[in-house]
Coordinates of C-alpha atoms in Angstrom, one line a residue:
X273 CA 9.1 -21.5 19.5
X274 CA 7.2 -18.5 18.8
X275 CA 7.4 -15.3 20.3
X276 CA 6.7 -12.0 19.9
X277 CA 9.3 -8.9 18.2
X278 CA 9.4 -6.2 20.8
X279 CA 8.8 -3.7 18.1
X280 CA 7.0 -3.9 14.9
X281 CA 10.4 -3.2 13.4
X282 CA 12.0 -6.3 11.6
X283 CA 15.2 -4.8 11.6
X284 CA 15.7 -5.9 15.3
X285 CA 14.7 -8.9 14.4
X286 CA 17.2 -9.6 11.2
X287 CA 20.2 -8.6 13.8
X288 CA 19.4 -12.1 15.5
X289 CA 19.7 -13.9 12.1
X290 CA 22.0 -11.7 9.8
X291 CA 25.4 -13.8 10.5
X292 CA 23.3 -17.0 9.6
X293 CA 21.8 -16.0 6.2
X294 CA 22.3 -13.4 3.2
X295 CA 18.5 -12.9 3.9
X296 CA 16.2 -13.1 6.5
X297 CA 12.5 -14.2 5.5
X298 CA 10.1 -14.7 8.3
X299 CA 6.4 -15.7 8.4
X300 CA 4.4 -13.6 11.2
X301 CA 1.2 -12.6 12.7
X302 CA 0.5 -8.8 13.4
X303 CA -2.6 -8.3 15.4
X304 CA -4.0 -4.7 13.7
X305 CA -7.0 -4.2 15.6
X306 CA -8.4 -6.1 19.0
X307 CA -10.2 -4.6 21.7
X308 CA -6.8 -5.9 23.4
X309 CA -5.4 -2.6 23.0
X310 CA -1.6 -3.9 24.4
X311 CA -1.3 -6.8 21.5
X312 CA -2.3 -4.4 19.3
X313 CA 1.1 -3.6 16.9
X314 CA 2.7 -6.5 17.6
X315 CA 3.8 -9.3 15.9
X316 CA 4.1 -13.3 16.4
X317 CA 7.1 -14.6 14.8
X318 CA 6.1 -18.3 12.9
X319 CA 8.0 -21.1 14.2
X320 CA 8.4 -24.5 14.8
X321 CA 5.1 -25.9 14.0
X322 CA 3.0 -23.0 14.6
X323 CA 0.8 -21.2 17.1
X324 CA -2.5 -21.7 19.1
X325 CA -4.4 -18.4 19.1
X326 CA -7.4 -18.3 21.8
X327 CA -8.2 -16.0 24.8
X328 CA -6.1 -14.8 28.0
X329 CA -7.0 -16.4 31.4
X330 CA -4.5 -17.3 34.1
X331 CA -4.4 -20.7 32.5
X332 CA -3.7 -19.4 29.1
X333 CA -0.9 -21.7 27.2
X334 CA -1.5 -20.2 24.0
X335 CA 1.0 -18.5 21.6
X336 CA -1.0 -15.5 20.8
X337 CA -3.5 -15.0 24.4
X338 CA -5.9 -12.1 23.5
X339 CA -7.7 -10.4 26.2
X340 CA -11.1 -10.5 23.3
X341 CA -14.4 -11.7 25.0
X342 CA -15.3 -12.9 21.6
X343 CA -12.1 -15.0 21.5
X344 CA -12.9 -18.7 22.6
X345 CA -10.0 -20.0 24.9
X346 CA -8.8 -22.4 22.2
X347 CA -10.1 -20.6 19.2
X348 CA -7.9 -21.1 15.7
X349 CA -4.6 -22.5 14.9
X350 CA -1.8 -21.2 12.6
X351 CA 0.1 -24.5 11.3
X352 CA 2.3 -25.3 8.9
X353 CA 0.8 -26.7 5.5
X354 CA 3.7 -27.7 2.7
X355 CA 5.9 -24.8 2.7
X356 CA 3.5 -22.1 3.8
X357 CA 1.1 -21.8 7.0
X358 CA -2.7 -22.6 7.1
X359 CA -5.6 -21.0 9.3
X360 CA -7.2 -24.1 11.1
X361 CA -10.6 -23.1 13.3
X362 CA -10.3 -24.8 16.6
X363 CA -13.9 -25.6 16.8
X364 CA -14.4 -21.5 18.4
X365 CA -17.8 -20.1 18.9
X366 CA -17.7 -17.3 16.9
X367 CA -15.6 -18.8 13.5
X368 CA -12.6 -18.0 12.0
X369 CA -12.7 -15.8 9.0
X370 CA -9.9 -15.3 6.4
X371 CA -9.9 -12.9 3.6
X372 CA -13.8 -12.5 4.4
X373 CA -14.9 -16.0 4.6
X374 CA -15.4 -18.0 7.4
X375 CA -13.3 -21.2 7.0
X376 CA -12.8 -24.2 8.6
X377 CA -9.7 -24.4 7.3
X378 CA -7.7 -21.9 4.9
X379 CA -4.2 -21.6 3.4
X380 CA -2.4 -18.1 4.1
X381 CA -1.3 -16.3 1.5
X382 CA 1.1 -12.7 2.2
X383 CA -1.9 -9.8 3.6
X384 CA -4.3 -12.7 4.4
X385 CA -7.0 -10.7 7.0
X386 CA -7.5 -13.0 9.7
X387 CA -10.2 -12.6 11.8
X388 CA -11.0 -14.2 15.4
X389 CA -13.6 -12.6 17.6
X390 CA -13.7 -8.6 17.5
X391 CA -10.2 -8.9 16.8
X392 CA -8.0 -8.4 13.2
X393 CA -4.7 -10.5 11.9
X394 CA -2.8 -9.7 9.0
X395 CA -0.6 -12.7 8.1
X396 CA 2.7 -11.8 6.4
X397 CA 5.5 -13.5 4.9
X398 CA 8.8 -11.2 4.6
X399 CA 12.3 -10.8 3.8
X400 CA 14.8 -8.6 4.9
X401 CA 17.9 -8.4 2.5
X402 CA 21.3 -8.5 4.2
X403 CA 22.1 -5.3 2.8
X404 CA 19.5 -3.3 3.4
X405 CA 19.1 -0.4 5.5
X406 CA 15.8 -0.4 7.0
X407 CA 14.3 2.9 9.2
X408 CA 11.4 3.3 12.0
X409 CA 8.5 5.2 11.7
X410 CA 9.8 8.8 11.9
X411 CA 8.5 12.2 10.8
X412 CA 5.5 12.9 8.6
X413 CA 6.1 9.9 6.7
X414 CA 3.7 7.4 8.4
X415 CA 3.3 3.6 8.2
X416 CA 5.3 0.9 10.2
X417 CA 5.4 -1.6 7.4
X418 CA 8.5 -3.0 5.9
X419 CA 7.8 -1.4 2.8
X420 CA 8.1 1.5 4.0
X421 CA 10.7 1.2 6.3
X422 CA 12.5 0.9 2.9
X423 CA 11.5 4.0 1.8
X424 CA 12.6 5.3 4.7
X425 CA 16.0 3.5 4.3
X426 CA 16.3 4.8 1.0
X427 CA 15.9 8.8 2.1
X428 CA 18.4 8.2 4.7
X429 CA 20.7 6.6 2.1
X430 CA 20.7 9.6 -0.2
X431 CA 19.4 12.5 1.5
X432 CA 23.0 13.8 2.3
X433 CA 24.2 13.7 -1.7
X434 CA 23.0 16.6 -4.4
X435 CA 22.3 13.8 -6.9
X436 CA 18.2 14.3 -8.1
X437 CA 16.0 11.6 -6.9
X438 CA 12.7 10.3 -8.7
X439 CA 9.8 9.1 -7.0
X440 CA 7.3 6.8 -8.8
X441 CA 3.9 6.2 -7.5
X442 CA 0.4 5.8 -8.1
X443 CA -1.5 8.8 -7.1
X444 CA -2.6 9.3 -3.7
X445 CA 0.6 7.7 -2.2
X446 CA 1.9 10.5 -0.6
X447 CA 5.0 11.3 -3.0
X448 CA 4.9 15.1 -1.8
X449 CA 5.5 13.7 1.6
X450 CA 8.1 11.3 0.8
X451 CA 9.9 14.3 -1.2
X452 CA 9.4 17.1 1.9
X453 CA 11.3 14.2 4.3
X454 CA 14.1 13.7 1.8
X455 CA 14.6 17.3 2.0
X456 CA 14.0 17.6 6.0
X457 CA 16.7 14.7 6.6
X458 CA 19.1 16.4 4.1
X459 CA 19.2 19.3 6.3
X460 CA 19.7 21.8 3.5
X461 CA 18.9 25.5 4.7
X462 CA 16.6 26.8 1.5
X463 CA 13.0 25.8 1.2
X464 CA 11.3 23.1 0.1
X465 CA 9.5 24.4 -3.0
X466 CA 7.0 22.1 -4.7
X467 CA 6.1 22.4 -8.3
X468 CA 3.1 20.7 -9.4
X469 CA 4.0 20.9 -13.2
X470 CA 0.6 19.6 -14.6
X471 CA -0.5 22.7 -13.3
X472 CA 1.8 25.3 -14.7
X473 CA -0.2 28.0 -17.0
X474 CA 1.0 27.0 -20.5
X475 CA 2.3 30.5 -21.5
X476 CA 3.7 31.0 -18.2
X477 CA 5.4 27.8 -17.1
X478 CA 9.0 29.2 -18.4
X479 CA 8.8 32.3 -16.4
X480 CA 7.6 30.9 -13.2
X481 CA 10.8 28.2 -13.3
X482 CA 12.5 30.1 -14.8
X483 CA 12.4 33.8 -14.0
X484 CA 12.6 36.6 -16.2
X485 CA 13.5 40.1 -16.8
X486 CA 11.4 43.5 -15.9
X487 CA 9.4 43.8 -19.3
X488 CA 9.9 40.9 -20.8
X489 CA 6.4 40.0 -21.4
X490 CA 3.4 42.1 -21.4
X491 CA 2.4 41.7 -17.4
X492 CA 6.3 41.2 -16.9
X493 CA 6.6 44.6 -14.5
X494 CA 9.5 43.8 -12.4
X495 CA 11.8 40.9 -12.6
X496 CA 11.7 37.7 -11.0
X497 CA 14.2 34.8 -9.6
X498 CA 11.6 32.1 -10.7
X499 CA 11.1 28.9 -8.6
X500 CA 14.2 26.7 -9.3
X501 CA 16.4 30.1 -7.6
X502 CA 13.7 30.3 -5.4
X503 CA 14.6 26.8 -4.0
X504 CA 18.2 27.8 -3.7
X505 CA 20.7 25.7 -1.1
X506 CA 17.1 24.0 -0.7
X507 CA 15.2 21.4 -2.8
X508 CA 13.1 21.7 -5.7
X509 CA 10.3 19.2 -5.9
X510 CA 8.6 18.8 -9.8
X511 CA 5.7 17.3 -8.8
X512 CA 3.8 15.1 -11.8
X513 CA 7.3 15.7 -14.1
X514 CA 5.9 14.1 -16.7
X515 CA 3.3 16.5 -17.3
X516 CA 6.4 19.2 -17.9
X517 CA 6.1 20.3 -21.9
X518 CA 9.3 19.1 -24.1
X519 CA 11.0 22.6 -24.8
X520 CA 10.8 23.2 -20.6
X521 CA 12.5 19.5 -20.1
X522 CA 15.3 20.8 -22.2
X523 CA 15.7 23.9 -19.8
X524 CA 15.6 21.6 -16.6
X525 CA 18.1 19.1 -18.5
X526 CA 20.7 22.4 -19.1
X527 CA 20.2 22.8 -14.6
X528 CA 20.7 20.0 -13.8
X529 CA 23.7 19.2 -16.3
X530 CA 25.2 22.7 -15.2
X531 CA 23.2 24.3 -12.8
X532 CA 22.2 27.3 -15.2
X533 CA 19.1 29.4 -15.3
X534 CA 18.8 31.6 -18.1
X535 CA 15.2 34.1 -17.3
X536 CA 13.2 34.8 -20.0
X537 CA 14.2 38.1 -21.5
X538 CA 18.2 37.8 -20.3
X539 CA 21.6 37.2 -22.3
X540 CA 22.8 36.6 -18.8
X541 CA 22.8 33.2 -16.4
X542 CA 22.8 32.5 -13.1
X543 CA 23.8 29.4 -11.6
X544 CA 21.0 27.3 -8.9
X545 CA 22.0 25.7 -6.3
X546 CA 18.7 23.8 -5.6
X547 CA 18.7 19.9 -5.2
X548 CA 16.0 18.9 -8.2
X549 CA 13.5 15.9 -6.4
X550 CA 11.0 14.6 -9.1
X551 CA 7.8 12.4 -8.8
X552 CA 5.2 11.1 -11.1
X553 CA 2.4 8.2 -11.6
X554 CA 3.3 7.9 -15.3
X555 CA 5.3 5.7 -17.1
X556 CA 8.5 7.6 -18.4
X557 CA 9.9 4.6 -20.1
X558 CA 7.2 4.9 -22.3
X559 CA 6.5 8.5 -22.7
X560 CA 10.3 8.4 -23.9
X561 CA 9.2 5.6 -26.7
X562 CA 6.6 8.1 -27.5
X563 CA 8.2 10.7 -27.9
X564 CA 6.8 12.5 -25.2
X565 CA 9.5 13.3 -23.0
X566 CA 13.5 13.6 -23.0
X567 CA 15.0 9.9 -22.6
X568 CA 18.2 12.6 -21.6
X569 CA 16.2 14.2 -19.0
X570 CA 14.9 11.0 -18.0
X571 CA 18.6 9.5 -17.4
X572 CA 19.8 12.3 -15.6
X573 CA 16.7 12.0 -13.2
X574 CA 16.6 8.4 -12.0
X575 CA 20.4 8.3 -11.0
X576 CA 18.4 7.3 -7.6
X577 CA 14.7 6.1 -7.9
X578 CA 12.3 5.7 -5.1
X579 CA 9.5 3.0 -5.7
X580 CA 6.6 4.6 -2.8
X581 CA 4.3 1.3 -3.1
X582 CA 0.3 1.7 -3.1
X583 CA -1.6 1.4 0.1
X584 CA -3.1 -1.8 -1.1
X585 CA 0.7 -3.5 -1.7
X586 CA 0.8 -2.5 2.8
X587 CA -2.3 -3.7 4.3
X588 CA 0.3 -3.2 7.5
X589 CA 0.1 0.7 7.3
X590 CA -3.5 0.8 6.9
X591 CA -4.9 1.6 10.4
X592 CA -1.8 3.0 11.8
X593 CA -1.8 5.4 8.9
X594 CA -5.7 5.4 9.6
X595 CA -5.1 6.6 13.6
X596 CA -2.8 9.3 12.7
X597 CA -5.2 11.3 10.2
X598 CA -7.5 11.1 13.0
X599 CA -5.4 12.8 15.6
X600 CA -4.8 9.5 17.3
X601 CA -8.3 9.2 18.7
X602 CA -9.9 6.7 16.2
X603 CA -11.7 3.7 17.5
X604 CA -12.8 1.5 15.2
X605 CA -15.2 -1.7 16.0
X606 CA -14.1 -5.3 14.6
X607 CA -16.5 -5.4 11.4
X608 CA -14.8 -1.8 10.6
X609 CA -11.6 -2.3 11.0
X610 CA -11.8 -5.7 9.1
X611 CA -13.4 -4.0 5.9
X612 CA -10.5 -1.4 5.7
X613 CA -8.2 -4.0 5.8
X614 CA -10.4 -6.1 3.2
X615 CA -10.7 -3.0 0.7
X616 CA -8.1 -2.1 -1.8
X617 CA -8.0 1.5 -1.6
X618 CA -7.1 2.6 -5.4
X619 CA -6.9 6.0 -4.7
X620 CA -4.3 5.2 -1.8
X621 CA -3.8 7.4 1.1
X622 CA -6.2 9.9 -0.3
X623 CA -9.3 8.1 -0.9
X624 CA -8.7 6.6 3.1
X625 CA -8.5 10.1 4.2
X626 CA -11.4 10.9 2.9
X627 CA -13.6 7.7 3.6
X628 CA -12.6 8.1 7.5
X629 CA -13.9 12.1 7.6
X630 CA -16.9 10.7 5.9
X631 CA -17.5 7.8 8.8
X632 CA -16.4 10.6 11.9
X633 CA -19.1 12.4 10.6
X634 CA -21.4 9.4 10.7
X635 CA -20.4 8.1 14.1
X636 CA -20.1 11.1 16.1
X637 CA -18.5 10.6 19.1
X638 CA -19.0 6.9 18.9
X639 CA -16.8 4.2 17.6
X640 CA -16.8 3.7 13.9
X641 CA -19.0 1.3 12.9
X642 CA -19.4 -1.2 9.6
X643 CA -23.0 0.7 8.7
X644 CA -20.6 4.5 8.8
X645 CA -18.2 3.3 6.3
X646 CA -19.2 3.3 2.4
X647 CA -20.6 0.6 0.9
X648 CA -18.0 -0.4 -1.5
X649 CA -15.9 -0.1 1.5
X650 CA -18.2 -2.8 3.9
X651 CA -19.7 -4.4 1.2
X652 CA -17.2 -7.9 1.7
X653 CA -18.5 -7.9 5.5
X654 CA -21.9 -7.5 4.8
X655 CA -21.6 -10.1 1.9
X656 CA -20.6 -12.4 4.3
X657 CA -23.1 -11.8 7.2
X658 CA -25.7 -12.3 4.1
X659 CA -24.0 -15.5 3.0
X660 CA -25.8 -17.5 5.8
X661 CA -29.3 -16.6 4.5
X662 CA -31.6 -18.9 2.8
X663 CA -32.7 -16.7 -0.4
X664 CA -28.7 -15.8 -0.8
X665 CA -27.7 -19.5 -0.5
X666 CA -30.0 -20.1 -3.4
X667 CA -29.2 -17.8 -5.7
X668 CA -25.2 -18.9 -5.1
X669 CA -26.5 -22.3 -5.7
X670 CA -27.7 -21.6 -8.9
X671 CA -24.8 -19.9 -10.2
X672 CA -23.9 -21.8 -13.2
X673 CA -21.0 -24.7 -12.5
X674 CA -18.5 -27.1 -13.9
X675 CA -20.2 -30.8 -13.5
X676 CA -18.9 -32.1 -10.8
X677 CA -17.4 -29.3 -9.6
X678 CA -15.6 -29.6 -6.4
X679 CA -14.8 -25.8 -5.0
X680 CA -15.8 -25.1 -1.9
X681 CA -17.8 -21.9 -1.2
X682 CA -17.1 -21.4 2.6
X683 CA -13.5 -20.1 2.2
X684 CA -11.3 -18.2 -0.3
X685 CA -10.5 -20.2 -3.5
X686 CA -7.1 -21.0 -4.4
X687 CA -4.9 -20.3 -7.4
X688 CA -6.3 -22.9 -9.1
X689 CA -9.7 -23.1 -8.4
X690 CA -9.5 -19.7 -9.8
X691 CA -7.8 -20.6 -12.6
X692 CA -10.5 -23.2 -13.4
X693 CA -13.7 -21.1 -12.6
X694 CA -12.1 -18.0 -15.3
X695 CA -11.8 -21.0 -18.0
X696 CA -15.4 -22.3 -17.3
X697 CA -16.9 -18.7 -17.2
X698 CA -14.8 -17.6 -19.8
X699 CA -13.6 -14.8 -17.8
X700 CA -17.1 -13.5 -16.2
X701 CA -16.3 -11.9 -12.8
X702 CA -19.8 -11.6 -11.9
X703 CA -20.8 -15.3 -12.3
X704 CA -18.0 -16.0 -10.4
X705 CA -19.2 -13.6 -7.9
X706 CA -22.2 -15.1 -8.0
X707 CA -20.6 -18.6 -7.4
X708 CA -19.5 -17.8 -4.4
X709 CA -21.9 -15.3 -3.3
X710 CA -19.7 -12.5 -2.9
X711 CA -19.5 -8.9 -4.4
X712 CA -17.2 -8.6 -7.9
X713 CA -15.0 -6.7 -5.8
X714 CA -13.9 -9.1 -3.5
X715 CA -13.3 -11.7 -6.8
X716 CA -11.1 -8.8 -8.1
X717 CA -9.0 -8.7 -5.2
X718 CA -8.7 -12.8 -5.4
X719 CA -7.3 -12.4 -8.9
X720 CA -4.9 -9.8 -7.9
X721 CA -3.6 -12.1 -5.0
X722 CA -3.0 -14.8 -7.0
X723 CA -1.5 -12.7 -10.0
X724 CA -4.9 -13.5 -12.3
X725 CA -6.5 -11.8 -15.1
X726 CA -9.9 -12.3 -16.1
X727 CA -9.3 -10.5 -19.3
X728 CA -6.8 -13.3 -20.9
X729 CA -9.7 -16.2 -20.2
X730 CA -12.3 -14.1 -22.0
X731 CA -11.6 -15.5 -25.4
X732 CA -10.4 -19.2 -23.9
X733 CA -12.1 -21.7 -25.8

């Protein structure tokens, strides 16, 4: 039977299953958005067969009742289809829409959006190894998702030891923030001092790690401890280490081997005591091949690597991490909520920051609506509210096709429909756009679900 987890944490949940299997993998339903506002955070475990989803009344005997006027009373179904789960409409007023399309019925793939009256689904597949120690929501370090949870396992893990730690991500991500928790768990007594070394003057980067001596430079009128003493019995963070210049990696290699410091200007060296935390969005592996930076320095920084995964790789974190930058006083209508969960966000974190000033400003004191968020942003929404119109269904029609070709247009395509439109189109994402009569975008985000590249069809013959 289905039910619900108390908690959006999984860990409570692998407990119940831990003496069973190695792993625990479990397919659920979170509801992120619903003018329900007590469902909304919690999750509906997949079992058995699956779940009705329709609206609350005293004679509710759904699995997932929502209290969404919107909702019919039997509106969609969650069942089981092979080995994964399938979105059935349940012949509901108001459709069922997956991944932007309204469907009558749709196979669920891991982020699926679901979307039933004014409220939002994610669906989610997931597995918990046996051995790994998962952590809550705490601190400045937002987002309830699993992934992160890891992440949050991870700086628990290590936060006690002196051994450096790396942090890859894309930019945006937030690795600043995952380096000031390691350093607030650790409870070291020095600072926190972050170092963004793409931004280090050239001709002063050595002196301001470093330190140096009174009158060692022209400038150079009294002496200083430089950063890395500056983060003494604390943690340095090198922020974008990649960008550090090859005779300064040498210098950081000799502190962290040894813990020297030598200033510029002095015979004499101190030793640091600062725990060295370094990030960056670039691929050291391969600035090593090239020659770009130390493959010794590179070894003695990812003893212990932290993977921070991009926003769109969390769909779960999105409008919890979305609530928080507003203070906790964000309401958000369905069509908006939807379209953030529909949109990629490349520029992570960041770019949602900014895009949710932008539609405060445009709401004012009322709700966010689809028409105050950008229009890449709504654009899948508004594709599909346009989908229904004569002149659009035309122009879709007339989209060049296979003969006799037999993908339907009223849901999201699977693997291999893709597979077959990129061969016919030779890799064209705007005909294939046009096929279905949606916005390149949203074809992009297809290919990326289903591990597609249009580029490798574009010369397939």
């Amino acid at each position: 039977m289905a039910t619900f987890e108390d908690t959006f944490h999984l860990g409570q949940t692998r407990s119940i299953h831990a003496e069973l299997t190695p792993d625990l993998t479990v397919a659920r339903l979170l509801v992120a958005a619903s003018p329900d506002g007590a469902a909304v955070g919690r999750a509906l475990i997949l079992e058995g067969d699956g779940i009705t989803i329709g609206r609350k009344s005293s004679r509710s005997s759904t699995g997932l009742p929502l209290a969404d006027g919107a909702v019919s009373r039997a509106h969609a179904r969650v069942e089981r289809e092979g080995d994964g789960w399938a979105a059935v409409d349940d012949g509901s007023r108001n459709g069922t829409i997956v991944d932007g399309a309204r469907v009558a019925r749709a196979q669920l793939a891991h982020g699926s959006v679901v979307r039933v009256g004014e409220t939002v689904l994610l669906f989610q597949t997931l597995t918990v190894r046996r051995d790994e120690r998962l952590v809550p929501q705490s601190g400045a370090l937002l987002g309830p998702s699993l992934e992160m949870e890891r992440v949050r396992g991870q700086i628990a893990d290590v936060a006690e030891s002196f051994i450096p730690v790396l942090i890859l991500g894309a930019s945006g991500t937030g690795k600043e923030l995952v380096a000031s928790e390691l350093h607030r768990v650790s409870g070291r007594a020095g600072a926190f001092i972050p170092v963004n070394c793409g931004a280090l003057p050239r001709e002063l980067a050595e002196s301001e790690l470093f330190g140096h001596e009174a009158g060692a430079f022209t400038g150079a009128a009294k002496a200083s401890r430089g950063l890395v003493r500056a983060a003494d019995d604390g943690t340095l963070f090198l922020d974008e280490i990649g960008e550090l210049p090859l005779d300064l990696q040498a210098k950081l290699l000799r502190v962290l081997a040894t813990g020297e410091v030598r200033p510029v200007g002095s015979t004499k060296v101190s030793v640091s005591t600062a725990r060295v935390v370094a990030a960056t969005h670039r691929d050291l592996a391969g600035a090593v091949q090239a020659e770009t930076f130390r493959g010794d320095l590179l070894a003695r920084l990812n003893g212990w690597t932290i993977d921070l995964p991009s926003l769109c790789d969390r769909p779960s974190d999105v409008l919890g991490i979305a609530h928080a930058l507003a203070g906790g006083n964000l309401s958000l209508d369905g069509d908006a909520a939807e379209a953030l969960l529909l949109y990629d966000w490349p520029w992570n974190v960041r770019e949602l920051r900014q895009v949710l000033d932008a539609a405060q400003v445009r709401s004012g004191t009322d709700a966010i609506a689809l028409r105050h968020l950008p229009e890449h942003v709504r654009a899948p929404i508004e594709d599909r509210k346009r989908l229904s119109s004569p002149s659009l269904a035309a122009v879709s029609a007339a989209a060049p096709v296979p003969p006799t070709f037999s993908v339907p247009r009223d849901r999201p395509p699977s693997s291999d429909d893709l597979e077959r439109l990129l061969r016919w189109h030779k890799g064209n994402v705007s005909q294939i756009a046009a096929f279905f009569g949606k916005e390149r975008a949203q074809v992009y985000r297809w290919l990326r679900r289903h591990e597609l590249d249009a580029e490798a069809y574009r010369d397939d013959v």
